[in-house]
CSV table of C-alpha atoms in Angstrom, one decimal:
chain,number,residue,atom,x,y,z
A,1,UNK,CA,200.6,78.4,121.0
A,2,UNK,CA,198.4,78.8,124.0
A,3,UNK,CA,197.6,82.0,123.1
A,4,UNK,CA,195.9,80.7,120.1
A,5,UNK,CA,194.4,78.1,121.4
A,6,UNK,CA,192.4,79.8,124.1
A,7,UNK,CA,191.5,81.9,120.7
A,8,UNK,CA,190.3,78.7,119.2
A,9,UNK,CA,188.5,77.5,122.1
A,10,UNK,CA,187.0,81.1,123.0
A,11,UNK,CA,185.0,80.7,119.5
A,12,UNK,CA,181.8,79.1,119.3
A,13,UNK,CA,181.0,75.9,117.9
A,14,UNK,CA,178.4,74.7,115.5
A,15,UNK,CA,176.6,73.1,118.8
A,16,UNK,CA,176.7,76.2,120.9
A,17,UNK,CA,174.8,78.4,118.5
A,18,UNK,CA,171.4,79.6,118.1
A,19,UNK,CA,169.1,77.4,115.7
A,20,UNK,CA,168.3,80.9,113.1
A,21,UNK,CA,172.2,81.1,112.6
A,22,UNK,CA,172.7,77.0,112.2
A,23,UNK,CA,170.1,77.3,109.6
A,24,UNK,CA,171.7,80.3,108.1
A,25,UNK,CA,175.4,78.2,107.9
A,26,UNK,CA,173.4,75.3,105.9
A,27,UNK,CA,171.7,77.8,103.5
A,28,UNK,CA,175.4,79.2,102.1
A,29,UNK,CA,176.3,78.5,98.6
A,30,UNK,CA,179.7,76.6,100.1
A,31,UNK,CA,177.0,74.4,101.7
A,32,UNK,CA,175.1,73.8,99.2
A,33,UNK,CA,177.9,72.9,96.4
A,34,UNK,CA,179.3,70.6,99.4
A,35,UNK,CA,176.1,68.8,99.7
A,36,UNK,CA,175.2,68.4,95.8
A,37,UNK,CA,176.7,65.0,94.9
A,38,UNK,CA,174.7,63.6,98.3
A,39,UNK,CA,171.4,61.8,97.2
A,40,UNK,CA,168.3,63.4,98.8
A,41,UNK,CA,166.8,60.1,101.0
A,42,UNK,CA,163.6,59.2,99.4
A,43,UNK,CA,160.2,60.2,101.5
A,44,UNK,CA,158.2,57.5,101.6
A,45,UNK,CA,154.2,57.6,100.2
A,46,UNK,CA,151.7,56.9,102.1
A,47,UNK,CA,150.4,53.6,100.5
A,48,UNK,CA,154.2,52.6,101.3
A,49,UNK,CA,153.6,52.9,105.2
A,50,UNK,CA,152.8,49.5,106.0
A,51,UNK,CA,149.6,49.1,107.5
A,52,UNK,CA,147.3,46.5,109.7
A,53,UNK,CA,144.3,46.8,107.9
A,54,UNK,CA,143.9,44.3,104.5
A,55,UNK,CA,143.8,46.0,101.0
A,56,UNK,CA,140.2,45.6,100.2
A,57,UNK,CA,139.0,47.6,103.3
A,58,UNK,CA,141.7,50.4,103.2
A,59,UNK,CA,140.4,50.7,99.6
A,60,UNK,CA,136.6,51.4,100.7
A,61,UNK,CA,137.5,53.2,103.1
A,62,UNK,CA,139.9,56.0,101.0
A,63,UNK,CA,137.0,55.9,98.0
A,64,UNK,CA,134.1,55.9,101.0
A,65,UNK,CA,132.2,52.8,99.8
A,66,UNK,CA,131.0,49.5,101.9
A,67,UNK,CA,130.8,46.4,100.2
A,68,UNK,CA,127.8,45.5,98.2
A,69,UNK,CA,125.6,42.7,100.2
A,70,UNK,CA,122.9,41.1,97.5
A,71,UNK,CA,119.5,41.4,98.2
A,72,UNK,CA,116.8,39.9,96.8
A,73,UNK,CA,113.9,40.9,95.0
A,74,UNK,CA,111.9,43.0,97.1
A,75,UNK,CA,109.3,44.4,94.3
A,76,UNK,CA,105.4,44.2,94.2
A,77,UNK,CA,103.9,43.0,91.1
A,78,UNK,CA,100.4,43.6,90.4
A,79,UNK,CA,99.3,41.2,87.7
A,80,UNK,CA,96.6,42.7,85.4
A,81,UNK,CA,95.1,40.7,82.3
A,82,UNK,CA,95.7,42.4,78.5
A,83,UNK,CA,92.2,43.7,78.5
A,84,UNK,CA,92.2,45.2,82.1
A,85,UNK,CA,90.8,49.0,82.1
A,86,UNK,CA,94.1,49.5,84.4
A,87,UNK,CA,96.4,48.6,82.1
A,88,UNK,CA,96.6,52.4,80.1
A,89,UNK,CA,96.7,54.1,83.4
A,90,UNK,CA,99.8,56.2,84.3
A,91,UNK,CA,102.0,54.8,87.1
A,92,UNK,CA,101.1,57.9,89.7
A,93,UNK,CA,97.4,56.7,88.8
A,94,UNK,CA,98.3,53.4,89.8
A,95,UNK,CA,99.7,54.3,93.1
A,96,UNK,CA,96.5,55.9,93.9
A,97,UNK,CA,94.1,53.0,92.9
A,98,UNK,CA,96.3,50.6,94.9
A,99,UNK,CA,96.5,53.1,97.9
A,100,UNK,CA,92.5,53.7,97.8
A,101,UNK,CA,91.9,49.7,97.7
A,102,UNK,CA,94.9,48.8,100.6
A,103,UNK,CA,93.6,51.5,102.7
A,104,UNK,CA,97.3,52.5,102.8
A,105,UNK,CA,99.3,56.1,102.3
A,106,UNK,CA,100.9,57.7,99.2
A,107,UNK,CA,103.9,57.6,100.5
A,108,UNK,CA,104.3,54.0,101.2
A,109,UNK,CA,105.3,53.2,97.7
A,110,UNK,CA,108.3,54.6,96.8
A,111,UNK,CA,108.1,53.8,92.6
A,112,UNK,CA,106.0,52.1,90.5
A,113,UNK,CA,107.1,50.8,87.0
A,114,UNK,CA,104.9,49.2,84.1
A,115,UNK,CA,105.9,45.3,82.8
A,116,UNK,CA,105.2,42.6,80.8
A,117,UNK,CA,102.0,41.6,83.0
A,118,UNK,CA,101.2,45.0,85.0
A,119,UNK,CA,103.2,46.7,87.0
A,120,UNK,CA,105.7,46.8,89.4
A,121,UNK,CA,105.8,48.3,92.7
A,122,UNK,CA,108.7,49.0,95.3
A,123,UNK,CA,107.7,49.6,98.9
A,124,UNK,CA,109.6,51.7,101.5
A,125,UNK,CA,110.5,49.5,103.8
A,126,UNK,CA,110.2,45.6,105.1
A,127,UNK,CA,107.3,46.3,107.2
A,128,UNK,CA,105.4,48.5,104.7
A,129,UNK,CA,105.7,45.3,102.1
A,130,UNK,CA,104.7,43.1,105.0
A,131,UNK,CA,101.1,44.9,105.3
A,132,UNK,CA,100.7,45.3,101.7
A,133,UNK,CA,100.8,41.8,101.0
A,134,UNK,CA,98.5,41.4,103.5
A,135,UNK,CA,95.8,43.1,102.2
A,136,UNK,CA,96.3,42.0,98.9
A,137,UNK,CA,92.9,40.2,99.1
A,138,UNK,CA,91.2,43.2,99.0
A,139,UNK,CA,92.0,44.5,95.7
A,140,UNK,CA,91.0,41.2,93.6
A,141,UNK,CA,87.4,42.2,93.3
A,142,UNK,CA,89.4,44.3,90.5
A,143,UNK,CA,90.2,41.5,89.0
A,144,UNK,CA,94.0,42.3,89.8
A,145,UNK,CA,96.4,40.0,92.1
A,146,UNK,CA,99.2,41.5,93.9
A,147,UNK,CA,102.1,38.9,94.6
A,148,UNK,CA,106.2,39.1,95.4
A,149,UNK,CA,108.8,38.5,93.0
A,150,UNK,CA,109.2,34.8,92.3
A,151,UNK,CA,112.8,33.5,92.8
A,152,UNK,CA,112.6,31.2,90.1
A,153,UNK,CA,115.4,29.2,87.7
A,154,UNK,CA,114.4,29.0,84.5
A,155,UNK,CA,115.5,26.3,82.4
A,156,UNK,CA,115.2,25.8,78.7
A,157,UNK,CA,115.1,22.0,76.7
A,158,UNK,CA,115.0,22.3,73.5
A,159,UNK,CA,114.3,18.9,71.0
A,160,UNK,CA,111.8,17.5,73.1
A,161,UNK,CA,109.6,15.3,71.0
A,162,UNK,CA,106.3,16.0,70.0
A,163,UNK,CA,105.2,12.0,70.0
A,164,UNK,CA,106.5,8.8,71.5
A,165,UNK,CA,106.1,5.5,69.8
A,166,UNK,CA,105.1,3.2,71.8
A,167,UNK,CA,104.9,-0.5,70.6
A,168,UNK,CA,101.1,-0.4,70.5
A,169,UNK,CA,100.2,3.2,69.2
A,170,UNK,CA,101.7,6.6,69.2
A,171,UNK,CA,101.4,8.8,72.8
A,172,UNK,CA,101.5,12.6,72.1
A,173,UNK,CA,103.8,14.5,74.8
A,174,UNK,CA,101.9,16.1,77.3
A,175,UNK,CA,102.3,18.9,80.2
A,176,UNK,CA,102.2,15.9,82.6
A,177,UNK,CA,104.2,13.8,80.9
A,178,UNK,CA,107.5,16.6,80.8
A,179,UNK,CA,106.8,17.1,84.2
A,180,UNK,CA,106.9,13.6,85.7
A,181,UNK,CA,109.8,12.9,83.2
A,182,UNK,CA,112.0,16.1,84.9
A,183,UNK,CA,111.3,14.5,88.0
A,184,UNK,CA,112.6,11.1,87.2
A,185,UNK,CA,115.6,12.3,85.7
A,186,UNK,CA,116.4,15.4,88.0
A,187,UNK,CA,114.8,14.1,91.5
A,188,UNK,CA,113.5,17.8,91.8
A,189,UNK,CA,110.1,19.1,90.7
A,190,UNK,CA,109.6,22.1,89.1
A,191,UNK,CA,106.8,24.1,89.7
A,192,UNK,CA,105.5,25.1,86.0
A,193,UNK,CA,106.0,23.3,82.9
A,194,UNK,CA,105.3,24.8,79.3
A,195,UNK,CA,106.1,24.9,76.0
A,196,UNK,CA,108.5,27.7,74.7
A,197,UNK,CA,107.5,29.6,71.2
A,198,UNK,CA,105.2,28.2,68.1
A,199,UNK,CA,105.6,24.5,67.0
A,200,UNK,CA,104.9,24.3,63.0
A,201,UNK,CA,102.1,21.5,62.4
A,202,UNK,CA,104.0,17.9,61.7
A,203,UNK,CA,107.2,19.2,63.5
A,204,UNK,CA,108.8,16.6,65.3
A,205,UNK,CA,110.1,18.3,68.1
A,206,UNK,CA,109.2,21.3,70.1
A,207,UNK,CA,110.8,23.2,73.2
A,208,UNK,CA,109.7,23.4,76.7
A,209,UNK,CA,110.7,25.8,79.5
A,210,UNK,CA,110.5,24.7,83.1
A,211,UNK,CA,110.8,26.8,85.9
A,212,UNK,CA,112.2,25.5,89.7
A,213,UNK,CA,112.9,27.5,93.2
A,214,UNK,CA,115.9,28.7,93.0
A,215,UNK,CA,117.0,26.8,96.1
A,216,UNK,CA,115.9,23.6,94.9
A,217,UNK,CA,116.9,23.8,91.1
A,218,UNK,CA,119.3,20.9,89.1
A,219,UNK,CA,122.2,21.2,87.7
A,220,UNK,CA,122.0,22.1,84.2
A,221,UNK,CA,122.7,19.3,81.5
A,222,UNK,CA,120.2,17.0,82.0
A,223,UNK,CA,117.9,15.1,79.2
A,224,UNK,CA,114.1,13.7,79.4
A,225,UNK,CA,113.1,11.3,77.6
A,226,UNK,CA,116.3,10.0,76.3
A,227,UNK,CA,116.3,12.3,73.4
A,228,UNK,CA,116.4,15.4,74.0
A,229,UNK,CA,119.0,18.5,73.7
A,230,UNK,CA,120.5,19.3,76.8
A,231,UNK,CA,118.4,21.3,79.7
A,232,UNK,CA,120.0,24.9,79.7
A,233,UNK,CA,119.2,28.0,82.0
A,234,UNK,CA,117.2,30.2,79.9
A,235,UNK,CA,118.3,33.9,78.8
A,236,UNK,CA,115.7,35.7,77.5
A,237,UNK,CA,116.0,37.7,74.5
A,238,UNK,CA,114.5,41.7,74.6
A,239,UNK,CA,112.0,41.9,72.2
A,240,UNK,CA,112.3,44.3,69.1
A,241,UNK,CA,110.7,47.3,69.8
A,242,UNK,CA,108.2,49.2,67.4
A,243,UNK,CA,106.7,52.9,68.2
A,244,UNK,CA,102.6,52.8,67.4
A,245,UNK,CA,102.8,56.4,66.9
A,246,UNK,CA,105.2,56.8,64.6
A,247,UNK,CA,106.1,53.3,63.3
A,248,UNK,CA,109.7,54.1,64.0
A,249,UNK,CA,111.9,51.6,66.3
A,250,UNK,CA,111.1,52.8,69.8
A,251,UNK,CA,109.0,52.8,72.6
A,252,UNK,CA,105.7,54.4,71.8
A,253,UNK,CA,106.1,55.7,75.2
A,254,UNK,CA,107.4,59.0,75.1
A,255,UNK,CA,107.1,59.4,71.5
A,256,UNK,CA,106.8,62.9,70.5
A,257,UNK,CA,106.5,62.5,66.3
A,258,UNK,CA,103.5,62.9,64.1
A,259,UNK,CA,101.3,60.2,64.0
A,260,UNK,CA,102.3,57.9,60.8
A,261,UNK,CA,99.7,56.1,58.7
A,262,UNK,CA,99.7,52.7,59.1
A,263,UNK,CA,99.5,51.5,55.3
A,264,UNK,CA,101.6,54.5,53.1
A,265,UNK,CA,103.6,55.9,55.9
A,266,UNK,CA,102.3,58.9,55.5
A,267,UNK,CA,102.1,61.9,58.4
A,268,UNK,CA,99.2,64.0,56.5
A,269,UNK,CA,96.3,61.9,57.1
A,270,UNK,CA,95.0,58.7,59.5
A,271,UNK,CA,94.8,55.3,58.6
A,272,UNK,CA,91.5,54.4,57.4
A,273,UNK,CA,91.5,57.7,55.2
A,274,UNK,CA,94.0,56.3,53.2
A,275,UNK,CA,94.3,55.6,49.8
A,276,UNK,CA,97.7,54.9,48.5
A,277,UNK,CA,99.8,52.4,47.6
A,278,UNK,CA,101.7,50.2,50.4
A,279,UNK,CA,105.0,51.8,51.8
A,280,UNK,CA,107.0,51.4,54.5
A,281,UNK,CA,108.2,53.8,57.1
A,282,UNK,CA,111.9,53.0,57.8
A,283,UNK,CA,113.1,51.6,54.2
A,284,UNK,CA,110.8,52.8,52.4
A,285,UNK,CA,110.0,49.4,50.2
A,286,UNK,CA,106.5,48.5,48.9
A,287,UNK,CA,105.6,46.6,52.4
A,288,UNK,CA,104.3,47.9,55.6
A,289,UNK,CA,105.9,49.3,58.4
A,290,UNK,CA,106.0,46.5,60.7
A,291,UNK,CA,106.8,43.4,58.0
A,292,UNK,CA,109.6,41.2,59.1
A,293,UNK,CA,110.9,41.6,56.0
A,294,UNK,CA,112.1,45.3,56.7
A,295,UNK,CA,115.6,45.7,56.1
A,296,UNK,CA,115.5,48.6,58.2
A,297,UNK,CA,114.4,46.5,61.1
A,298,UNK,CA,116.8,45.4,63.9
A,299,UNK,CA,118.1,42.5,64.1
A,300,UNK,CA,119.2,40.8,67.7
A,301,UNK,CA,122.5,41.8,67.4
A,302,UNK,CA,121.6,45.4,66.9
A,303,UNK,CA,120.6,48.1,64.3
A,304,UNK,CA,122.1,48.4,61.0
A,305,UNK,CA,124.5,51.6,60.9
A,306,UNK,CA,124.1,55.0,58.6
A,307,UNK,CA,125.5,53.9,55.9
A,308,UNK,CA,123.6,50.4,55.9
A,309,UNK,CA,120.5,52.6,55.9
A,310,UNK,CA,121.1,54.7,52.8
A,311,UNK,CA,121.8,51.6,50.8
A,312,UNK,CA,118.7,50.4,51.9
A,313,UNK,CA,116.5,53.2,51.9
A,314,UNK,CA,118.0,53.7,48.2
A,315,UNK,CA,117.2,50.3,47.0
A,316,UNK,CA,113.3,50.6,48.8
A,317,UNK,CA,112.7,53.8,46.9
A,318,UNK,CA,113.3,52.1,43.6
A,319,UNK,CA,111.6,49.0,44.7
A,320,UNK,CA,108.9,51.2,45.7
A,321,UNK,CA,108.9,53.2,42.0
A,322,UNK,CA,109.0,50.1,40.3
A,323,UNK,CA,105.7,48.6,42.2
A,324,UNK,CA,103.8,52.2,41.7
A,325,UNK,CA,104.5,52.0,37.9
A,326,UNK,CA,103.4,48.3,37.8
A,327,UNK,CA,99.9,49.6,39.3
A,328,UNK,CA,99.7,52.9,37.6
């Protein structure tokens, strides 16, 4: 018995051998089938590991993105009357004039875009704005103004009426009037006051738009003159486009189709050589192109889908037949 277990003892233990030959002995197949009913321990993920840091900063900083501060309006506008010679110029042209009249560099204007009322310009930096307003006195010999983006609240009344009674005589509503009226009832003055759209002759009400800082503005909800529908910020709808090359519903800027006559739609000949009979361009009805009464045309909820389009293109061409044979 002591024979075999000096034997016992004299054989190494799991301890007492090398690393390569333990992981050798866990590698057997009598190892393996020993260990297979044993549940593997889960590894943990890495958005798992419990971290210092809050959510919303690990998160920009795994997709490499800061936080967006708002800043304001930092564009140039150079305001420029309907009938200005500047107003068909390209916007690179533009850059030039305005760099030849600031005495500044090309390169201090980063892009130029064309609005409503001119154009808009984006400066490099603070400082480069800085000087550019500035000098803005030197460019209105042109007959041009350069100003910053307004920060303006615009709010819309609608319902206003167009004359008060008064018990000695009737008082038509003034600009003055709306304004000093806004102040009464809102404590806060704006700093325009007009009327919003075409009023129809004998309507008795109109609306008016008026605009306040945006620091200074009212809440919304308020009336003037006792009367009216509730003051509401004011969204502007876009306006429906039209190409002038083409007569197709577009920008005409960029437009790359054959001119279109004005009067028969036609791409063969200009508008004051023609001599046929009234057609429209998108529908194809005896009307021109830019009538309101186009079916073709879109409305503010959008344009009217392919198959719309055949209907109506198939009901202008008969219209259009039945007009030509009425003339003939």
């Amino acid at each position: 018995l002591q024979v075999k277990q000096k034997k016992k003892s004299a054989l190494p233990s799991n301890k007492t051998l090398p690393q390569k030959l333990q992981n050798t002995e866990k590698n057997t197949w009598a190892s393996i089938t020993r260990q297979g009913n044993q549940v593997t321990p889960a590894i943990p993920s890495l958005s798992a590991i419990p971290s210092n840091t809050p959510k919303h900063l690990r998160a920009d900083k795994e997709k490499g993105k800061h936080p967006k501060l708002f800043t304001g309006d930092d564009r140039l506008f150079l305001r420029l009357t309907k009938e200005h010679e500047w107003q068909p110029l390209a916007p690179s042209a533009i850059r030039e004039l305005i760099c030849k009249h600031l005495e500044c560099s090309l390169t201090d204007t980063l892009l130029i875009r064309r609005t409503a009322t001119g154009f808009a310009s984006t400066a490099k930096d603070k400082e480069t704005r800085q000087l550019l307003l500035d000098k803005s006195s030197m460019i209105s010999a042109q007959n041009a103004v350069i100003e910053p983006a307004s920060d303006l609240v615009t709010y819309h009344i609608r319902n206003v009426p167009v004359a008060i009674q008064s018990p000695n005589n009737k008082v038509f509503v003034t600009k003055d009037m709306v304004e000093a009226e806004i102040t009464r009832v809102t404590q806060a003055s704006p700093t325009t006051v007009r009327p919003h759209g075409k009023t129809k002759a004998g309507a008795p009400y109109q609306s008016w738009l008026a605009h306040f800082p945006r620091s200074h503005a009212p809440r919304v909800g308020f009336r003037i003159f006792d009367e009216s529908g509730l003051a509401l910020v004011n969204k502007p709808r876009q306006n429906i486009l039209q190409c002038k090359r083409c007569l197709g519903f577009h920008s005409t800027r960029g437009c790359s189709r054959a001119p279109a006559c004005a009067n028969c739609a036609s791409t063969m000949h200009l508008t004051f050589e023609c001599k046929g009979l009234i057609r429209c361009r998108n529908c194809g009805s005896p009307h021109k192109s830019d009538s309101r009464n186009c079916l073709a045309r879109p409305s503010r909820t959008g344009p009217p889908s392919k198959e719309q389009l055949v209907t109506i293109r198939r009901m202008g061409q008969r219209d259009y037949h039945a007009a030509a044979r009425a003339n003939a």
